[in-house]
Coordinates of C-alpha atoms and ligand atoms in Angstrom, one line a residue:
M662 CA -24.2 25.2 -14.8
K663 CA -20.7 24.9 -14.9
E664 CA -20.8 21.1 -15.6
L665 CA -22.7 21.3 -19.5
D666 CA -20.4 24.6 -20.2
R667 CA -17.3 21.9 -19.0
Y668 CA -18.6 19.9 -22.9
T669 CA -19.8 21.4 -24.9
R670 CA -16.9 21.2 -27.3
Q671 CA -18.0 17.5 -27.6
T672 CA -21.6 18.2 -27.3
I673 CA -21.8 20.2 -30.4
F674 CA -19.5 17.0 -32.6
P675 CA -22.4 15.1 -33.8
G676 CA -19.8 11.9 -32.8
I677 CA -20.9 12.0 -29.4
G678 CA -23.8 15.0 -29.1
P679 CA -26.0 15.5 -25.6
E680 CA -26.3 11.9 -25.6
G681 CA -22.8 10.4 -26.5
Q682 CA -21.9 13.3 -23.7
R683 CA -24.3 11.3 -20.8
R684 CA -22.6 7.9 -21.9
L685 CA -20.1 8.6 -21.0
G686 CA -20.6 10.7 -17.3
E687 CA -21.8 6.8 -16.8
G688 CA -18.6 5.0 -18.2
F689 CA -16.0 3.4 -16.0
A690 CA -12.6 2.8 -17.6
V691 CA -9.6 1.1 -16.0
V692 CA -6.4 2.0 -16.9
V693 CA -3.9 -0.5 -16.5
G694 CA -0.3 1.4 -16.3
C695 CA -0.2 4.6 -16.3
G696 CA 3.1 5.8 -17.8
A697 CA 3.2 8.0 -20.4
L698 CA 0.5 5.7 -22.4
G699 CA -1.4 5.9 -18.9
T700 CA -1.1 9.4 -17.8
V701 CA -1.9 11.1 -21.5
V702 CA -5.3 7.6 -21.4
S703 CA -5.6 8.9 -18.4
S704 CA -5.9 12.6 -19.1
A705 CA -7.3 12.6 -21.9
L706 CA -10.7 10.1 -20.3
V707 CA -11.4 12.3 -17.1
R708 CA -11.6 15.2 -19.0
A709 CA -13.3 14.1 -21.3
G710 CA -15.7 13.0 -18.3
V711 CA -15.9 9.2 -18.7
G712 CA -17.7 8.5 -14.9
R713 CA -15.4 6.6 -13.3
V714 CA -11.9 6.3 -13.9
R715 CA -9.3 3.6 -12.0
V716 CA -5.1 4.0 -13.1
I717 CA -3.0 1.1 -11.3
D718 CA 0.0 1.2 -10.8
R719 CA 3.2 -0.8 -9.0
D720 CA 6.3 1.9 -10.0
F721 CA 7.5 5.3 -8.6
I722 CA 8.5 8.4 -10.3
E723 CA 12.0 8.9 -11.9
Y724 CA 13.3 12.1 -12.9
H725 CA 13.4 10.2 -16.5
N726 CA 10.1 8.7 -16.7
L727 CA 9.6 13.1 -17.3
Q728 CA 11.1 13.6 -20.7
R729 CA 7.4 12.1 -22.1
Q730 CA 5.6 11.2 -18.7
L731 CA 2.5 13.4 -19.4
L732 CA 1.2 14.0 -15.8
F733 CA 4.5 14.1 -13.4
T734 CA 6.2 17.0 -12.2
E735 CA 9.7 17.8 -10.5
S736 CA 7.9 18.7 -7.3
D737 CA 5.7 14.9 -7.5
I738 CA 9.3 12.8 -7.4
E739 CA 10.6 15.0 -5.0
G740 CA 7.4 14.1 -3.2
G741 CA 8.0 10.4 -3.5
L742 CA 4.7 9.2 -5.0
P743 CA 3.8 6.2 -6.3
K744 CA 2.9 6.8 -10.0
A745 CA -0.8 5.5 -9.3
V746 CA -1.5 8.5 -6.5
A747 CA -0.1 11.9 -8.5
A748 CA -2.2 9.9 -10.9
E749 CA -5.2 10.5 -9.4
R750 CA -4.7 13.7 -7.7
H751 CA -4.1 15.3 -10.8
L752 CA -6.8 13.8 -13.1
R753 CA -8.2 15.1 -9.7
E754 CA -7.7 19.3 -10.4
A755 CA -8.3 19.0 -14.2
N756 CA -12.2 17.2 -13.5
S757 CA -13.5 17.6 -9.5
A758 CA -16.2 15.3 -11.5
V759 CA -15.2 12.2 -12.5
Q760 CA -14.9 9.8 -9.9
V761 CA -10.8 9.3 -9.8
E762 CA -9.2 5.8 -8.0
G763 CA -5.5 5.2 -8.2
V764 CA -4.5 1.6 -7.4
V765 CA -1.3 1.2 -6.6
A766 CA -0.5 -2.0 -7.3
D767 CA 1.4 -5.2 -9.6
F768 CA -1.4 -6.0 -11.6
S769 CA -0.9 -10.2 -11.8
R770 CA -3.3 -13.6 -12.5
T771 CA -3.8 -13.1 -8.6
N772 CA -6.0 -9.4 -8.2
A773 CA -7.0 -8.6 -12.7
E774 CA -10.2 -9.6 -12.7
K775 CA -11.6 -7.4 -9.3
L776 CA -9.6 -4.7 -10.2
V777 CA -11.0 -4.7 -13.7
E778 CA -14.5 -6.1 -12.8
G779 CA -17.5 -3.7 -14.0
A780 CA -15.5 -1.9 -16.0
D781 CA -17.1 -0.4 -20.0
V782 CA -13.5 -1.1 -21.7
I783 CA -9.6 -0.9 -19.9
L784 CA -6.9 0.9 -21.9
D785 CA -3.4 -1.1 -21.6
G786 CA -0.6 1.7 -20.7
L787 CA 1.4 -1.5 -20.2
D788 CA 5.2 -2.5 -20.9
N789 CA 5.2 -5.6 -20.5
F790 CA 3.3 -8.5 -22.9
E791 CA 3.4 -10.8 -19.5
T792 CA 0.6 -8.4 -18.7
R793 CA -1.4 -8.2 -22.4
F794 CA -1.7 -11.3 -22.5
L795 CA -3.7 -11.1 -18.9
I796 CA -5.4 -8.3 -19.7
N797 CA -6.2 -10.5 -22.9
D798 CA -7.4 -12.9 -21.1
V799 CA -9.4 -11.5 -18.0
A800 CA -10.9 -8.9 -20.7
L801 CA -11.7 -12.2 -22.4
K802 CA -13.9 -14.0 -19.4
L803 CA -15.1 -11.0 -18.3
R804 CA -16.4 -10.2 -21.7
I805 CA -14.9 -6.1 -21.3
P806 CA -13.6 -4.9 -24.7
W807 CA -10.1 -2.9 -24.1
V808 CA -7.6 -1.4 -26.3
Y809 CA -4.3 -2.6 -26.6
G810 CA -1.2 0.2 -27.8
G811 CA 2.9 0.3 -27.0
A812 CA 5.8 2.1 -28.2
I813 CA 9.5 2.3 -28.7
G814 CA 11.7 4.4 -30.1
S815 CA 9.7 5.8 -32.8
T816 CA 7.4 3.7 -33.1
G817 CA 4.0 2.6 -32.2
M818 CA 1.1 0.5 -32.3
T819 CA -2.2 0.3 -31.2
A820 CA -5.6 -2.7 -31.7
T821 CA -8.4 -3.0 -30.2
F822 CA -9.9 -6.4 -28.4
L823 CA -13.4 -7.1 -28.3
P824 CA -14.8 -10.0 -27.1
D825 CA -17.6 -10.9 -29.8
E826 CA -14.5 -11.1 -32.6
R827 CA -11.9 -12.4 -33.8
P828 CA -8.9 -12.2 -33.7
C829 CA -7.8 -11.2 -29.9
F830 CA -4.8 -9.7 -28.9
R831 CA -3.3 -13.7 -28.7
C832 CA -4.6 -14.3 -31.7
M833 CA -1.6 -11.4 -32.8
V834 CA 0.8 -11.5 -30.6
N835 CA 0.9 -16.0 -30.0
S836 CA 3.1 -15.7 -26.9
P837 CA 5.9 -13.8 -25.1
P838 CA 9.3 -12.9 -27.3
A839 CA 11.2 -15.6 -25.2
G840 CA 14.0 -14.2 -24.3
G841 CA 13.4 -10.4 -23.1
T842 CA 12.0 -8.1 -24.9
M843 CA 14.0 -4.2 -26.5
T844 CA 11.4 -1.8 -23.9
C845 CA 11.8 2.0 -23.2
D846 CA 13.6 1.4 -20.9
T847 CA 16.4 0.2 -23.1
A848 CA 16.0 1.7 -26.6
G849 CA 14.2 4.4 -25.8
V850 CA 11.1 6.4 -27.2
V851 CA 10.5 9.5 -28.3
N852 CA 7.7 11.4 -26.6
A853 CA 5.3 12.1 -29.3
V854 CA 4.6 8.3 -29.9
P855 CA 2.9 7.4 -27.0
W856 CA 1.4 10.7 -27.3
I857 CA 0.0 9.6 -30.7
V858 CA -0.9 6.0 -29.5
G859 CA -2.6 7.0 -26.1
S860 CA -4.6 9.6 -28.4
L861 CA -5.9 7.4 -30.7
Q862 CA -6.3 4.7 -27.6
A863 CA -8.2 7.0 -25.8
T864 CA -10.5 7.6 -28.7
E865 CA -11.4 4.3 -28.8
A866 CA -12.2 3.9 -25.3
L867 CA -15.1 7.2 -26.2
K868 CA -16.0 5.8 -29.0
I869 CA -16.5 2.0 -26.4
L870 CA -18.7 4.3 -24.2
I871 CA -20.9 6.0 -26.5
G872 CA -21.6 2.8 -28.7
T873 CA -22.8 4.1 -31.5
A874 CA -19.5 5.1 -33.4
P875 CA -18.1 2.1 -36.3
L876 CA -16.0 0.3 -34.0
S877 CA -11.6 0.1 -35.8
R878 CA -11.1 -2.8 -37.1
D879 CA -7.4 -2.0 -37.6
L880 CA -4.0 -1.9 -35.6
V881 CA -2.5 1.2 -36.5
V882 CA 1.8 0.7 -37.0
L883 CA 3.3 3.8 -37.5
D884 CA 6.6 5.5 -36.9
V885 CA 7.3 9.2 -36.1
W886 CA 10.7 9.2 -37.7
Q887 CA 10.0 8.4 -41.0
R888 CA 6.7 10.1 -40.9
S889 CA 4.8 7.0 -41.3
F890 CA 1.5 5.3 -40.4
E891 CA 0.3 2.1 -41.1
S892 CA -3.6 0.7 -41.0
L893 CA -3.2 -2.9 -41.2
S894 CA -7.3 -4.9 -41.7
L895 CA -7.3 -7.4 -37.6
A896 CA -9.2 -9.8 -39.9
D897 CA -5.7 -10.7 -41.3
L898 CA -4.6 -11.6 -38.1
V899 CA -6.6 -14.1 -36.3
G900 CA -5.0 -17.5 -34.9
A901 CA -5.3 -20.5 -35.7
D902 CA -6.5 -21.6 -33.1
C903 CA -5.6 -19.8 -29.6
P904 CA -6.7 -21.5 -26.7
A905 CA -7.0 -18.2 -25.4
C906 CA -9.7 -17.4 -27.7
N907 CA -11.3 -21.0 -27.6
G908 CA -12.1 -20.5 -23.3
T909 CA -8.4 -21.5 -21.8
Y910 CA -7.0 -19.0 -20.2
E911 CA -3.5 -19.3 -19.6
F912 CA -1.9 -16.3 -18.2
L913 CA -5.3 -15.0 -16.0
E914 CA -5.8 -19.2 -14.5
G915 CA -2.9 -21.6 -15.9
K916 CA 0.6 -22.2 -14.9
P917 CA 3.0 -19.0 -13.4
R918 CA 4.6 -17.9 -16.1
T919 CA 6.7 -16.3 -14.1
R920 CA 7.8 -16.5 -10.2
V921 CA 8.4 -14.0 -7.8
T922 CA 10.2 -14.6 -4.6
S923 CA 12.2 -12.8 -2.5
L924 CA 14.9 -13.9 -1.0
C925 CA 16.0 -14.9 2.5
G926 CA 17.9 -13.1 4.5
Q927 CA 18.7 -11.3 1.6
N928 CA 17.6 -7.9 0.0
A929 CA 17.2 -8.9 -2.7
V930 CA 14.5 -10.9 -4.6
Q931 CA 14.6 -14.3 -7.6
I932 CA 12.3 -14.3 -10.7
W933 CA 12.0 -16.0 -12.6
N934 CA 10.6 -16.3 -15.6
A935 CA 9.4 -18.9 -18.2
A936 CA 10.5 -16.7 -22.0
A937 CA 13.9 -16.0 -20.2
V938 CA 14.6 -19.4 -20.3
G939 CA 17.9 -20.2 -22.4
M940 CA 18.1 -16.2 -23.3
P941 CA 21.0 -15.1 -25.3
L942 CA 22.8 -13.2 -22.3
D943 CA 25.3 -11.5 -25.0
Q944 CA 22.2 -10.0 -26.9
I945 CA 21.3 -8.8 -23.4
K946 CA 24.5 -8.3 -21.9
D947 CA 24.5 -5.1 -25.7
R948 CA 21.1 -3.9 -24.9
L949 CA 22.2 -2.7 -21.4
S950 CA 25.9 -1.3 -22.3
P951 CA 24.5 2.2 -23.7
L952 CA 23.1 2.9 -19.9
G953 CA 25.0 1.8 -17.5
P954 CA 28.0 0.0 -16.9
V955 CA 27.0 -3.7 -17.2
E956 CA 29.6 -7.1 -16.4
G957 CA 29.6 -10.3 -17.2
N958 CA 30.4 -14.0 -18.1
E959 CA 28.4 -16.6 -20.5
Y960 CA 26.8 -17.5 -17.3
M961 CA 24.8 -14.0 -15.8
V962 CA 25.2 -10.4 -16.1
R963 CA 25.1 -7.6 -13.5
F964 CA 23.5 -4.9 -13.7
P965 CA 23.2 -1.6 -11.3
V966 CA 19.9 0.1 -11.9
G967 CA 20.0 3.5 -9.0
E968 CA 20.4 1.6 -5.7
Q969 CA 19.4 -2.0 -7.0
E970 CA 21.4 -4.1 -8.5
L971 CA 20.5 -6.4 -12.0
V972 CA 21.8 -9.9 -11.6
I973 CA 20.6 -12.2 -15.1
F974 CA 21.5 -16.1 -15.3
Y975 CA 21.2 -17.8 -18.3
D976 CA 18.5 -20.3 -16.7
G977 CA 15.8 -17.3 -17.0
R978 CA 16.3 -16.6 -13.5
A979 CA 16.9 -12.7 -12.2
I980 CA 17.9 -11.3 -9.0
V981 CA 18.2 -7.6 -7.6
R982 CA 19.2 -7.0 -5.0
G983 CA 19.1 -4.2 -2.7
T984 CA 15.3 -4.1 -2.2
R985 CA 12.8 -6.4 -0.3
D986 CA 9.4 -5.0 -2.2
E987 CA 8.9 -7.5 -5.2
S988 CA 6.7 -5.4 -7.6
V989 CA 10.0 -3.1 -7.1
A990 CA 11.7 -6.4 -8.7
K991 CA 9.2 -6.8 -10.8
A992 CA 8.8 -2.8 -11.9
L993 CA 12.8 -3.5 -12.7
Y994 CA 12.8 -7.2 -14.6
A995 CA 10.1 -5.9 -17.0
K996 CA 11.8 -2.4 -18.0
Y997 CA 15.4 -3.6 -18.7
V998 CA 15.2 -7.3 -19.1
G999 CA 11.2 -7.2 -20.9
M1000 CA 8.9 -10.3 -20.6
Ligands
ZN1194 ZN1 -7.7 -15.4 -29.4

């Protein structure tokens, strides 16, 4: 009775109904990345009664996350919890009937297929393009629908990609932007943006799991500061010769575009990223200078982040000093250089 009562506000809504609720209970959703988007998405899915929810994240919680990452608290930080572990705890408190699984891992070409295998839908809660292309590849290969979401500054975007319908994400975006990208960590973000985008993503996932509602075939672009909300038809964004649509999964199966190596005998990790070769260091310096003391010349930029230091070179390499942990280094690179 308690369980039936829990979902009455969904079962009396005609779009879901008792049959839709039953299907949600049989659904399996994988949320990749548990920052602002991931916390909103996973809360919505778990509270709505999706049967099984897996949340994957490689990072720890920091104080500047609390401004927007709805699931986390100050005591999670004091306890030194990884995001995936704290998320699992809080989500189970919200709904103990859901099978919630927090996975502390860097979603990469080596584990991507295993982590999403059997999923009915994948949700993007990431902060970087390269891993989104990886989701796109693995989703097409395993024929799983996925819901893209992005948030930066006052703007956000979301779209749903289906294995049987073009365009895919790669058709739409083509390739990771060269020379790094702005991220929430360098450009900031208004907290409502990921909350709105994450809510739209979760709603699409519910529709996919229920299977009867027509899915949105558009790219939504919104700006909370301008108070604008646009919807662009996905049909206009089909790429002419998209490798992913033609079954070539370069981010999953091609040559690695990022190499991460622990530097022997040093407390440091080196990262090489194909998209960063020849990147304009002065732009990176300008982007980072509001965040702290940046030093540099035409060959490299040095930027301290807490106990670590990022040294970014013009040839696409970066060295993260102060850690031997490759996923910590990759996370810092994705946040401050962008990939
Ligand atoms: Zn495509």
